[in-house]
Short mmCIF file of C-alpha atoms in Angstrom, two decimals:
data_model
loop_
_atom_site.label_atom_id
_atom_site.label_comp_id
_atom_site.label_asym_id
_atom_site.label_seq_id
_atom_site.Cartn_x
_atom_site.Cartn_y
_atom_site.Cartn_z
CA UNK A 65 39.73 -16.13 13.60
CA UNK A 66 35.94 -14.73 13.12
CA UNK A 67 37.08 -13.53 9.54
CA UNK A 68 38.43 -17.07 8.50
CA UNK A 69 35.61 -18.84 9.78
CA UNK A 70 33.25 -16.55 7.74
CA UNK A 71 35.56 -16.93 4.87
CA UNK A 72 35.06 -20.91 5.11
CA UNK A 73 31.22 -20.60 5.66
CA UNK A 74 31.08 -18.07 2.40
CA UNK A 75 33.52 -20.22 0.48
CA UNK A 76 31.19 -23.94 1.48
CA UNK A 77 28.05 -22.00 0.27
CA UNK A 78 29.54 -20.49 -2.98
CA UNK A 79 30.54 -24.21 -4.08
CA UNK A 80 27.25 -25.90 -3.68
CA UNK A 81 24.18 -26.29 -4.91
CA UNK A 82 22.23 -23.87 -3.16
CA UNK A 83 23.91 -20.77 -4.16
CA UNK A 84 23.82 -21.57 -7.56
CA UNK A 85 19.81 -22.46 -7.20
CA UNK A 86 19.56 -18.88 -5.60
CA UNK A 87 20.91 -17.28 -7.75
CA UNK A 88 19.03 -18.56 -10.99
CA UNK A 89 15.67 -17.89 -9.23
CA UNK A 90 16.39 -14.57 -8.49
CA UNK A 91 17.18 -13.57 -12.08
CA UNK A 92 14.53 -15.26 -13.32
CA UNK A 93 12.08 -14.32 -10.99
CA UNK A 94 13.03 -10.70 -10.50
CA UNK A 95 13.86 -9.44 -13.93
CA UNK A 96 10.94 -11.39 -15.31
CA UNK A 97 8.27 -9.67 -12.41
CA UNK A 98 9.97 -6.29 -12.85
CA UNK A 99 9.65 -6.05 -17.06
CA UNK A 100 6.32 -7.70 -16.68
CA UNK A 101 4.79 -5.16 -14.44
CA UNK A 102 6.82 -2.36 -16.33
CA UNK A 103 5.64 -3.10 -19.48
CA UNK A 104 2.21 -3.56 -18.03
CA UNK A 105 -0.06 -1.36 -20.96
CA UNK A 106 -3.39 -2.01 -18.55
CA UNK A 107 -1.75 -0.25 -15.95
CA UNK A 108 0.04 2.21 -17.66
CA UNK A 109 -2.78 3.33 -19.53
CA UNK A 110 -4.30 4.75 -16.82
CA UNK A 111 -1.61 7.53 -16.56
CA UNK A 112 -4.08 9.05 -19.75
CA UNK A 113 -6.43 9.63 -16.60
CA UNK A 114 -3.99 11.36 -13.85
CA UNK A 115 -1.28 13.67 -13.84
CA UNK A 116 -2.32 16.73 -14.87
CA UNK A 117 -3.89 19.86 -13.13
CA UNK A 118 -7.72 20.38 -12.44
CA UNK A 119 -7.73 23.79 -13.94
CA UNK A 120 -6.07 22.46 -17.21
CA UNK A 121 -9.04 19.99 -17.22
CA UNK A 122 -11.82 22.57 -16.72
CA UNK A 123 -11.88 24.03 -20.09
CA UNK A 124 -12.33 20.63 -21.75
CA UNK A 125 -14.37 19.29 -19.69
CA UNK A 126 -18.29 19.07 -21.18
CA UNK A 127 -19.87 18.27 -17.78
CA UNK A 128 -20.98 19.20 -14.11
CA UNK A 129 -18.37 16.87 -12.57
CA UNK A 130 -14.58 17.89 -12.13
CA UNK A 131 -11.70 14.84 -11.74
CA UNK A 132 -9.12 14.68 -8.78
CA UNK A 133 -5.95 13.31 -10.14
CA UNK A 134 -2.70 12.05 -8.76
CA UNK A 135 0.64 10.98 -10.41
CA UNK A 136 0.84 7.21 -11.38
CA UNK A 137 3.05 5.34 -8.68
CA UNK A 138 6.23 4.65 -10.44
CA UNK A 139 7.71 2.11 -8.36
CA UNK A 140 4.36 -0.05 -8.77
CA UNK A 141 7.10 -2.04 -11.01
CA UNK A 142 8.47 -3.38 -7.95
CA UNK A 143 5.75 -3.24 -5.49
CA UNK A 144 2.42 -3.42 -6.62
CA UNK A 145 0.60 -2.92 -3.25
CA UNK A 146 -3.08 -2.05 -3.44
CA UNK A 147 -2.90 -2.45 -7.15
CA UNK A 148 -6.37 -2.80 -8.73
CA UNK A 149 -7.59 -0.94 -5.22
CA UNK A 150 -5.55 1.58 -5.13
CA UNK A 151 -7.30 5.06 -6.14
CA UNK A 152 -5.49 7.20 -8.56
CA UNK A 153 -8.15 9.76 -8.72
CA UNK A 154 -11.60 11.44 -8.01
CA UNK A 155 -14.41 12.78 -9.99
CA UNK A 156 -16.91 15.12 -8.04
CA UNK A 157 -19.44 17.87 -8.68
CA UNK A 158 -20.53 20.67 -7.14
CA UNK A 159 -23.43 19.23 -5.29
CA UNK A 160 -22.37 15.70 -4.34
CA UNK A 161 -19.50 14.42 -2.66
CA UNK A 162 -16.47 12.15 -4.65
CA UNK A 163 -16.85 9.74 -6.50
CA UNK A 164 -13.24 7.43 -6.37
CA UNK A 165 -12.47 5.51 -9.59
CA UNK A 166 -10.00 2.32 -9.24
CA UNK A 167 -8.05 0.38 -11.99
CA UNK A 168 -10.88 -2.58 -12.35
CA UNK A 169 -12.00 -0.66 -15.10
CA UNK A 170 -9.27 -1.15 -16.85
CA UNK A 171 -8.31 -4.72 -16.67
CA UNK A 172 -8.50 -6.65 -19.54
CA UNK A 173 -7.98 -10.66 -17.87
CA UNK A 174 -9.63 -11.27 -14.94
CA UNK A 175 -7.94 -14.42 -14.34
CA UNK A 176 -5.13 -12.76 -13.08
CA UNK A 177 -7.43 -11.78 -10.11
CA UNK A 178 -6.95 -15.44 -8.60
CA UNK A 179 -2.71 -15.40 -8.28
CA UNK A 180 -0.69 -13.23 -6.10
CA UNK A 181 0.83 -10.34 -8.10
CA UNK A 182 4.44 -11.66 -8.79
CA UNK A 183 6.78 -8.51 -7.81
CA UNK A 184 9.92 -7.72 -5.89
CA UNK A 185 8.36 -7.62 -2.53
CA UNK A 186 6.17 -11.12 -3.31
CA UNK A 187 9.92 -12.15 -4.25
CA UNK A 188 11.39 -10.96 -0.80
CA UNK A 189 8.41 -11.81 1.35
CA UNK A 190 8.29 -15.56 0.26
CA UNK A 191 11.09 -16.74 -2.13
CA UNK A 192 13.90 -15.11 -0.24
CA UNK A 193 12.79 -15.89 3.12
CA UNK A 194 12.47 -19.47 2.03
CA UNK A 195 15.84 -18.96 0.66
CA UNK A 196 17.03 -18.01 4.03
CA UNK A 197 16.62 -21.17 5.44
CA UNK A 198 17.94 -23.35 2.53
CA UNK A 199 21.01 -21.49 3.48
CA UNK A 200 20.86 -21.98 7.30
CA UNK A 201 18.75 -25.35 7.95
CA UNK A 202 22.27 -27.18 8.61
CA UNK A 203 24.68 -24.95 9.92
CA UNK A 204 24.59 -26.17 13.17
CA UNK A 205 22.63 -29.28 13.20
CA UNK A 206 24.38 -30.39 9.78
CA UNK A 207 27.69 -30.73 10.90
CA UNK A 208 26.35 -32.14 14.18
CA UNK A 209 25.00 -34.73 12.11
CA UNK A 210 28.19 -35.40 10.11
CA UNK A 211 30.75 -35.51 13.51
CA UNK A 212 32.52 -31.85 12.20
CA UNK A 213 31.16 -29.72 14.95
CA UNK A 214 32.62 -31.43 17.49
CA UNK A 215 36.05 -31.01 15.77
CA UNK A 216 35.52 -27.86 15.44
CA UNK A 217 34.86 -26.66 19.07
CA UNK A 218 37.49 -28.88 20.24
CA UNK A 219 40.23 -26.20 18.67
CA UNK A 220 39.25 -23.70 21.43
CA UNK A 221 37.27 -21.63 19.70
CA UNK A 222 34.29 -20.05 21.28
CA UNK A 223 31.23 -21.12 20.59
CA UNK A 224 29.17 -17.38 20.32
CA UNK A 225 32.03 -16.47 18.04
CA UNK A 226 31.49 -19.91 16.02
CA UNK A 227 27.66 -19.14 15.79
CA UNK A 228 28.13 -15.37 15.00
CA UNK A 229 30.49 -16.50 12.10
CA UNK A 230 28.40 -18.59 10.65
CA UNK A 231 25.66 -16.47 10.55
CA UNK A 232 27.69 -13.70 8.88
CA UNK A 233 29.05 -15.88 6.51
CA UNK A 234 25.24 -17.59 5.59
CA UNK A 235 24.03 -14.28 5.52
CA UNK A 236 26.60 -12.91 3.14
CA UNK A 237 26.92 -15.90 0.96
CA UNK A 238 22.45 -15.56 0.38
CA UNK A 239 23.37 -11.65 -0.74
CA UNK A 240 25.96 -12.72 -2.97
CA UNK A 241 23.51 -15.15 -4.85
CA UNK A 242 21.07 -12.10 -4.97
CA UNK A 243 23.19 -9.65 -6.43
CA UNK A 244 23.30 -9.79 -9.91
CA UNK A 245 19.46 -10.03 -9.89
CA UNK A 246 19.20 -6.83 -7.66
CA UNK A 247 21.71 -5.41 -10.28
CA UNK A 248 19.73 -6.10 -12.80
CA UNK A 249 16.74 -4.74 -12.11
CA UNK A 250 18.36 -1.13 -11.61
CA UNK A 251 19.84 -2.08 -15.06
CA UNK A 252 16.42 -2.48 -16.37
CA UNK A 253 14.70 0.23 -14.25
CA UNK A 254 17.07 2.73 -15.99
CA UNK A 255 16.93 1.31 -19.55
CA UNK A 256 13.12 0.76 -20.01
CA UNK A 257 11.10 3.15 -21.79
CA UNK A 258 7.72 2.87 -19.67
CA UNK A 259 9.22 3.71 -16.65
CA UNK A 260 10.65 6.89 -15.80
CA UNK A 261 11.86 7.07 -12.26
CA UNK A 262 12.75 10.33 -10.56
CA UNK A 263 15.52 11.03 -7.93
CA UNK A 264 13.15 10.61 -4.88
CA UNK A 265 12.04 7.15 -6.82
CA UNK A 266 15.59 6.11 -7.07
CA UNK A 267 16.38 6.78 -3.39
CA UNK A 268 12.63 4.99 -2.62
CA UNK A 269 14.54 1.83 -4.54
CA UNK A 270 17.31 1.98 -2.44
CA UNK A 271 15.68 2.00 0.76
CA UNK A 272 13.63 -0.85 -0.53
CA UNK A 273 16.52 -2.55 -1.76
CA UNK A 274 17.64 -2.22 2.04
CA UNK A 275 14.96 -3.08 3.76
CA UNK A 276 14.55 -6.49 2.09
CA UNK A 277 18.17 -7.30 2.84
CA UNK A 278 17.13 -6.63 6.90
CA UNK A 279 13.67 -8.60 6.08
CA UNK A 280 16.14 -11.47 4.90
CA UNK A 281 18.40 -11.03 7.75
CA UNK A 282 15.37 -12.24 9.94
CA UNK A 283 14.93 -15.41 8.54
CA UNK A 284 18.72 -16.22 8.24
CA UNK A 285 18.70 -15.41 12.24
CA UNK A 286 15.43 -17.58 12.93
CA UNK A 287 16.86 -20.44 10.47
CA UNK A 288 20.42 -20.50 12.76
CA UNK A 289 18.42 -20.76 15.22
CA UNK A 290 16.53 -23.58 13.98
CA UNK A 291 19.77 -25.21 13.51
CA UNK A 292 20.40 -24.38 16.92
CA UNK A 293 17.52 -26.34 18.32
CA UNK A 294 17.86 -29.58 16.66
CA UNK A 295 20.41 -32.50 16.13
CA UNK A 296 19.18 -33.60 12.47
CA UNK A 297 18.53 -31.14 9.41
CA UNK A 298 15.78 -32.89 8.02
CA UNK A 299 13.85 -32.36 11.62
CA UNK A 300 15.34 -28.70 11.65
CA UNK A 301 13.75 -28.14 8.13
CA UNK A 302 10.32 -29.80 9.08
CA UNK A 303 10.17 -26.98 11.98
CA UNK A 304 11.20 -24.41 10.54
CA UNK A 305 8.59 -25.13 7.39
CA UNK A 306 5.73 -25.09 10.03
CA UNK A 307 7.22 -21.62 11.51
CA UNK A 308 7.40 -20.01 8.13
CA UNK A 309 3.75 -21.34 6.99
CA UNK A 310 2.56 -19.36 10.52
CA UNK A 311 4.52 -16.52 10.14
CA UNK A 312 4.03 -15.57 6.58
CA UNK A 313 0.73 -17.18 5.87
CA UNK A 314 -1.43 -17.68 8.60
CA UNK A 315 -1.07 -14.74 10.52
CA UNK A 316 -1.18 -11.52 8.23
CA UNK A 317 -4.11 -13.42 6.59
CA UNK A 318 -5.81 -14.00 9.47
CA UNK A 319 -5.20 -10.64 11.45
CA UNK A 320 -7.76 -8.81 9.35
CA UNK A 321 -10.34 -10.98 10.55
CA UNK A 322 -9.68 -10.87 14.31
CA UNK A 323 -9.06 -6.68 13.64
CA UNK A 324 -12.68 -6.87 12.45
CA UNK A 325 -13.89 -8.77 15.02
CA UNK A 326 -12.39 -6.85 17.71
CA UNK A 327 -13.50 -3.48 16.28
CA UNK A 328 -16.13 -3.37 14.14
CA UNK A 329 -17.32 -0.88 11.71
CA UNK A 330 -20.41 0.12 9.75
CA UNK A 331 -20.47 -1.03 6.35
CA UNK A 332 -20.12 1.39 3.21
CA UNK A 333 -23.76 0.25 2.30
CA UNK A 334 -24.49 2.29 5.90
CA UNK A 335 -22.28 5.16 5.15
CA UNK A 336 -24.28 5.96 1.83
CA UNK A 337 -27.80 5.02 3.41
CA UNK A 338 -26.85 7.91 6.00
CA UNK A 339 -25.67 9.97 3.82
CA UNK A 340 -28.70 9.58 1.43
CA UNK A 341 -30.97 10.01 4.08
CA UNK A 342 -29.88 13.49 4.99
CA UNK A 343 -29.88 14.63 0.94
CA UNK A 344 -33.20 13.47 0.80
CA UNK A 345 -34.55 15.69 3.42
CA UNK A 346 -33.02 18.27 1.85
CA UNK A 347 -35.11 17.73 -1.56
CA UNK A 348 -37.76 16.47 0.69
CA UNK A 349 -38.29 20.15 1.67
CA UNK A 350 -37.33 21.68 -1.75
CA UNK A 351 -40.45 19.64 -2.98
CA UNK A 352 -42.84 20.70 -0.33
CA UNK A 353 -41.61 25.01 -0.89
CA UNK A 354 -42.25 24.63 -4.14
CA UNK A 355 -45.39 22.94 -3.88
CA UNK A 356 -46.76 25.99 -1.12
CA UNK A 357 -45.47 28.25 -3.93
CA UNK A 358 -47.45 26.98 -6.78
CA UNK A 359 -50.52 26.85 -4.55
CA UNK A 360 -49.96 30.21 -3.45
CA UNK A 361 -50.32 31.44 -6.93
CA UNK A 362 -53.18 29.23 -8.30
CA UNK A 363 -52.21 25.72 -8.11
CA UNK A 364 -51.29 25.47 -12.10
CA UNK A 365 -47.45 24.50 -12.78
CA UNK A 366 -48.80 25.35 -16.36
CA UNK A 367 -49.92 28.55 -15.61
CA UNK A 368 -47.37 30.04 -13.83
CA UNK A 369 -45.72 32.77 -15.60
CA UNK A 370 -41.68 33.46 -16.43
CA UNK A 371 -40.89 35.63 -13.16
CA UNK A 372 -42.70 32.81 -11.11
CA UNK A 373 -41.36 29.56 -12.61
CA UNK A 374 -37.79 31.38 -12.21
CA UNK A 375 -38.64 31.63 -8.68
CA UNK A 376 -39.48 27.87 -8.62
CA UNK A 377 -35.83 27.12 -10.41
CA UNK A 378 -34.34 29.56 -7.68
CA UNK A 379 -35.97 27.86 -4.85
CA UNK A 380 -34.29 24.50 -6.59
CA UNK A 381 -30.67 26.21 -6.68
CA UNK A 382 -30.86 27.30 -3.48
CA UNK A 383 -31.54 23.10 -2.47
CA UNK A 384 -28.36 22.43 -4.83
CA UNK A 385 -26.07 24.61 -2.33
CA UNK A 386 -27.40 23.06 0.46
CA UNK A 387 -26.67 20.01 -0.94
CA UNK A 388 -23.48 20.96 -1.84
CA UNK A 389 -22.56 22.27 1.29
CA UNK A 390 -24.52 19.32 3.23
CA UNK A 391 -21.86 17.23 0.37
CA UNK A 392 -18.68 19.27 2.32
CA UNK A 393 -20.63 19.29 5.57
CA UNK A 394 -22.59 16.52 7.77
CA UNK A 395 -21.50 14.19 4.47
CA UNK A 396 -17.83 15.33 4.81
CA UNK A 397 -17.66 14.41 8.79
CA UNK A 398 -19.59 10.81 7.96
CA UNK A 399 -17.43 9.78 5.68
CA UNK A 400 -14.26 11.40 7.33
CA UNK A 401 -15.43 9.09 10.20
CA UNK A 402 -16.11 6.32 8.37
CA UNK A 403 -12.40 6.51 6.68
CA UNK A 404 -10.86 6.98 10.26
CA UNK A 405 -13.10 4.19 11.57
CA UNK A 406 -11.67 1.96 8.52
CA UNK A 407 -8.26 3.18 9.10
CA UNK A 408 -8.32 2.43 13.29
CA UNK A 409 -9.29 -1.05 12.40
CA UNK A 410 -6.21 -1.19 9.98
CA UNK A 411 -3.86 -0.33 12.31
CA UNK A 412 -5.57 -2.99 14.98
CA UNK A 413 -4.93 -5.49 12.09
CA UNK A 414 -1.19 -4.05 11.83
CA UNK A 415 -0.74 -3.93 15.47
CA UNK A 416 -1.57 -8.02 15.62
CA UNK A 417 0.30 -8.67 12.48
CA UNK A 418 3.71 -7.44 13.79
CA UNK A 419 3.99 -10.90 15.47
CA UNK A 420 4.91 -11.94 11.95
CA UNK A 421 7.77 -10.03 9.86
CA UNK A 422 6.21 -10.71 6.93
CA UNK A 423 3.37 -8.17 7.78
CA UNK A 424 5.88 -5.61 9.11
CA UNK A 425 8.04 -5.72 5.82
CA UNK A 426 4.87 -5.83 2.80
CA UNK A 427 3.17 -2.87 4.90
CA UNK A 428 6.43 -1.14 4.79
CA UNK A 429 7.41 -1.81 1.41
CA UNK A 430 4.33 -0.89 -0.08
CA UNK A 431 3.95 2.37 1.61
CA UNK A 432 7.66 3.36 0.51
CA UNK A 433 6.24 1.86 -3.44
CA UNK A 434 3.82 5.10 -2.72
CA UNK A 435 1.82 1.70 -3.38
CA UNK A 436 0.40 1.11 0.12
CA UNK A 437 -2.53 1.95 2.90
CA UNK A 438 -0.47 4.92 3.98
CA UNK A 439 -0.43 6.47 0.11
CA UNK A 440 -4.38 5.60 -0.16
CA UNK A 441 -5.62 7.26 2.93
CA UNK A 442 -3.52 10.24 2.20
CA UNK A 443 -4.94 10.96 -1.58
CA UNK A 444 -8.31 10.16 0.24
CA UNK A 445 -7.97 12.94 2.96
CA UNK A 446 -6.51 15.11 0.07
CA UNK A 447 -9.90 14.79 -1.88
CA UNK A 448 -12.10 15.60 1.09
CA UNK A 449 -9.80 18.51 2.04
CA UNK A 450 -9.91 19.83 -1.67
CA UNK A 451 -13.98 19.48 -1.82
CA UNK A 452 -14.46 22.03 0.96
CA UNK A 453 -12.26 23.96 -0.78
CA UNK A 454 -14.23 24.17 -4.12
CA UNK A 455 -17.08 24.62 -2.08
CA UNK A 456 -15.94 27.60 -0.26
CA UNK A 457 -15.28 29.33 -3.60
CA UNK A 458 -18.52 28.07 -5.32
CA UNK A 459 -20.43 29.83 -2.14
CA UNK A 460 -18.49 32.87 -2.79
CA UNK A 461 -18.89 33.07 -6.18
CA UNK A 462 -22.48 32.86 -5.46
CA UNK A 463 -22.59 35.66 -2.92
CA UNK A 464 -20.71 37.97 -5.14
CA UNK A 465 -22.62 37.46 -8.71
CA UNK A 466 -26.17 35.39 -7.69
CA UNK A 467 -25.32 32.95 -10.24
CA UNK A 468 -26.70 29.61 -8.83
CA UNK A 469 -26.15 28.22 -12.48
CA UNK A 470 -22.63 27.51 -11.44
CA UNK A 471 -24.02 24.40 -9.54
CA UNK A 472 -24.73 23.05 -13.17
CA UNK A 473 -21.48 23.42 -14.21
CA UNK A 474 -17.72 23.62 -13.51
CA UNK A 475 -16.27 26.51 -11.54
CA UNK A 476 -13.82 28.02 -14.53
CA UNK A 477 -13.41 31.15 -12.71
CA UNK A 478 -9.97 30.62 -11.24
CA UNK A 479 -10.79 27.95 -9.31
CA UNK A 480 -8.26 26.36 -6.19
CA UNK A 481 -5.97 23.62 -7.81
CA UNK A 482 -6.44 20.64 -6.39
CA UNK A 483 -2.95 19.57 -5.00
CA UNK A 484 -2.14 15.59 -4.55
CA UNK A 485 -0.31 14.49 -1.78
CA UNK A 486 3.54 14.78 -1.52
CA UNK A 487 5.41 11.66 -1.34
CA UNK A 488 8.51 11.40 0.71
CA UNK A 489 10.15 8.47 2.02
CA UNK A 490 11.57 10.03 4.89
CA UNK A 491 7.97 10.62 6.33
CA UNK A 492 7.09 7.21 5.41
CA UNK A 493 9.84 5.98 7.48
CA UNK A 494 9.19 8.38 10.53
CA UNK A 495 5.60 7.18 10.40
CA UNK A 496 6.95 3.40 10.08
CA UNK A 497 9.80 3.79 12.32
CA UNK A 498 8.02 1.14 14.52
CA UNK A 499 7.87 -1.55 11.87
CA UNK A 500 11.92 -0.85 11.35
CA UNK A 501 12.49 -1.71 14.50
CA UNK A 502 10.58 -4.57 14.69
CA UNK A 503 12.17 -6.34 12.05
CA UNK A 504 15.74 -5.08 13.84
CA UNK A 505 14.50 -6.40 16.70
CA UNK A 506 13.15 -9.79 15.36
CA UNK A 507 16.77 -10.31 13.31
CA UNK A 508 18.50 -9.65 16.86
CA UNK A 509 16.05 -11.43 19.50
CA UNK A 510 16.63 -14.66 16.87
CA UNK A 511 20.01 -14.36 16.75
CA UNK A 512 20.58 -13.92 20.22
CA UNK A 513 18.38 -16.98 20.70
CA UNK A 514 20.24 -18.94 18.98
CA UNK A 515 23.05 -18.03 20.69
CA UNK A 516 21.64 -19.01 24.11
CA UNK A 517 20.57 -22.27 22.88
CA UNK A 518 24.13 -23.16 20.66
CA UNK A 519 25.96 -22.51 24.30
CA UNK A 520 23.92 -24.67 26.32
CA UNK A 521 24.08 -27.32 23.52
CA UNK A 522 26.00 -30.85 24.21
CA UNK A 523 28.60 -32.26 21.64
CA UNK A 524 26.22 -35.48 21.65
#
């Protein structure tokens, strides 16, 4: 009985309008996002700047300052996440702290700036869940409307099998419509030139491809019960409208700003004030040795001779290693705090977001795109991490030869390779497990819902 009423409900959507609709936006929109972005030259151009080692770099590089690189994110094509904030690498020196470069530089058309990036998870997170309820709106209340539901309860069929059939058969029947388009963008992922996607990349697809089927599942549930609720589609539609415009607009736009409120943290401009203040004591008392120094032995910069202005360049140095070690020091901790200050208000925001699925599916998407908050704090710690490092063998180098010109230059003495973060999607999903089972939960508490309200529901 539960199959044939699925096969009904699957067989009623295939024939009308709606599937048909669903089906033309998703090729359009999805193939059309996933070549753009793929073909993208601004972006890709910036792979000329990442992806290769720091000691390759060394030996063509003319200046002081080293870079710290990662790999371009190759699934960008289908989630562009952070995009134009997203850090791909580093460039540093000796004596100051990192420098991180983003992709504004790049960019060509600004204009773009004011539009949402059109990719597969803008797709999911608005088209599709839309979608969802133009498949579900009048399941219930529709053929309340037109006299069928009554029929159809009065063959002695249960009414939580009823419900749980036509949910099934929505739910499949919205897939269906997606299909080709999902089919066609692994078509196109494997066939384009630009984009060369690795195993772990095509098993980062999959999961994504799976995760926006349970992100659809949501709104199916939440549009049945909808349906549930109300005795005419057009008043069922006007609700659920109102629902989606609060749960994918209004509240993962306006989470940031109560996160902010709640716990506030000190500005960047605050962060590099600090951190400036503490360098310039440093050359503050640089300046004031070598000033003792020159009045020691006559007062004359002009007259000082060879042995005694090298002493003055030595007393210099040594204020370039304490800067560089203040850089991996005191300047290290401020700005470790600052990112874990920044990063505790993100997962506030997160935390109040999860009352919408929208929030819990773009955070996880993007962070499985290697596109996300997760990927950026990571390459970030990486960086710091890496500049103690370099600092450690700078100050040994020192110690062993009493070179101080090295703080002029690049390290090209076997220096430590700087080594990006590893991307795996398995710890992105044990750090996101959470936001899995929210939208599991969310798809089921809906559903369920639904359920209760369907049962208690008059024929009338």
């Amino acid at each position: 009985m539960f199959w044939t009423l699925t096969q009904k409900e699957i067989h009623d959507h295939i024939l009308s309008a709606r599937f048909a609709v669903s089906m033309i936006l998703a090729l359009i929109f999805l193939i059309g996002s996933t070549a753009m972005l793929a073909t993208d030259k601004t972006w890709a151009g910036r792979q000329l700047y990442t992806g290769y080692k720091l000691k390759d770099y060394l030996y063509t590089n003319k200046y002081s300052w080293y870079w710290m690189n990662r790999d371009l994110p190759t699934l960008r094509v289908l989630a562009t996440g952070l995009d134009e904030e997203l850090s791909l690498n580093a460039n540093s020196e000796a004596k100051m702290g990192p420098q991180f470069e983003n992709n504004r530089q790049f960019v060509n058309n600004p204009n773009r700036y004011l539009f949402s990036q059109l990719d597969f998870v803008f797709f999911f997170n608005i088209v599709g869940s839309l979608l969802a309820f133009v498949f579900t709106y009048d399941t219930i209340s529709g053929e309340s409307r037109r006299g069928t539901l009554r029929l159809v309860l009065v063959n002695s069929i249960s009414r939580p099998l009823l419900l749980a059939a036509k949910f099934v058969g929505s739910y499949l029947s919205l897939i269906t419509s997606l299909l080709p388009a999902l089919m066609s963008v692994i078509l196109l992922l494997y066939l384009m030139p630009d984009v060369n996607l690795r195993p772990s990349d095509w098993v980062a697809t999959l999961f994504l491809f799976l995760l926006a089927l349970l992100y659809l599942s949501v709104f199916c549930a939440l549009g049945l019960f909808g349906s549930c609720l109300t005795k005419h589609p057009k008043t069922t539609l006007t609700i659920l409208m109102a629902l989606w415009v609060v749960v994918v607009l209004v509240i993962p736009n306006f989470s940031p700003f109560l996160a902010a409120y709640l716990r506030p943290i000190p500005t960047v401009y605050e962060v590099h004030e600090n951190i400036r203040r503490l360098s310039g004591d440093i050359w503050q008392q640089s300046g004031k040795e070598v000033e003792e120094f020159i009045q020691e032995h006559g007062g004359d910069p002009a007259a000082l001779s060879d042995a005694e202005k090298q002493t003055i360049n030595k007393i210099r140095a040594k204020a370039e290693r304490r800067q560089m070690n203040l850089s991996v020091g005191k300047a290290a901790e401020i700005r470790q705090d600052f990112i874990n200050a920044v990063e505790a208000q993100a997962d506030m925001n997160l935390s109040i977001s999860l009352i919408s699925p929208s929030a819990a599916f773009v955070f996880l998407a993007t962070d499985v795109a290697n596109t996300g908050i997760l990927s950026e704090w990571n390459f970030r710690r990486a960086v710091i991490q890496y500049r103690r490092q370099y600092a450690e063998h700078v100050n040994r180098y020192i110690e062993e030869t009493g070179d101080y010109e090295i703080l002029q230059r690049i390290l090209k003495a076997d220096p430590p390779d700087f080594v990006p973060p590893k991307f795996f999607v398995s710890d992105v999903i044990s750090t996101h497990f959470d936001l899995l089972v929210v939208l599991l939960l969310y798809s089921v508490v809906f559903f369920f819902a639904g359920q209760v309200v369907f049962i208690r529901r008059p024929l009338t």
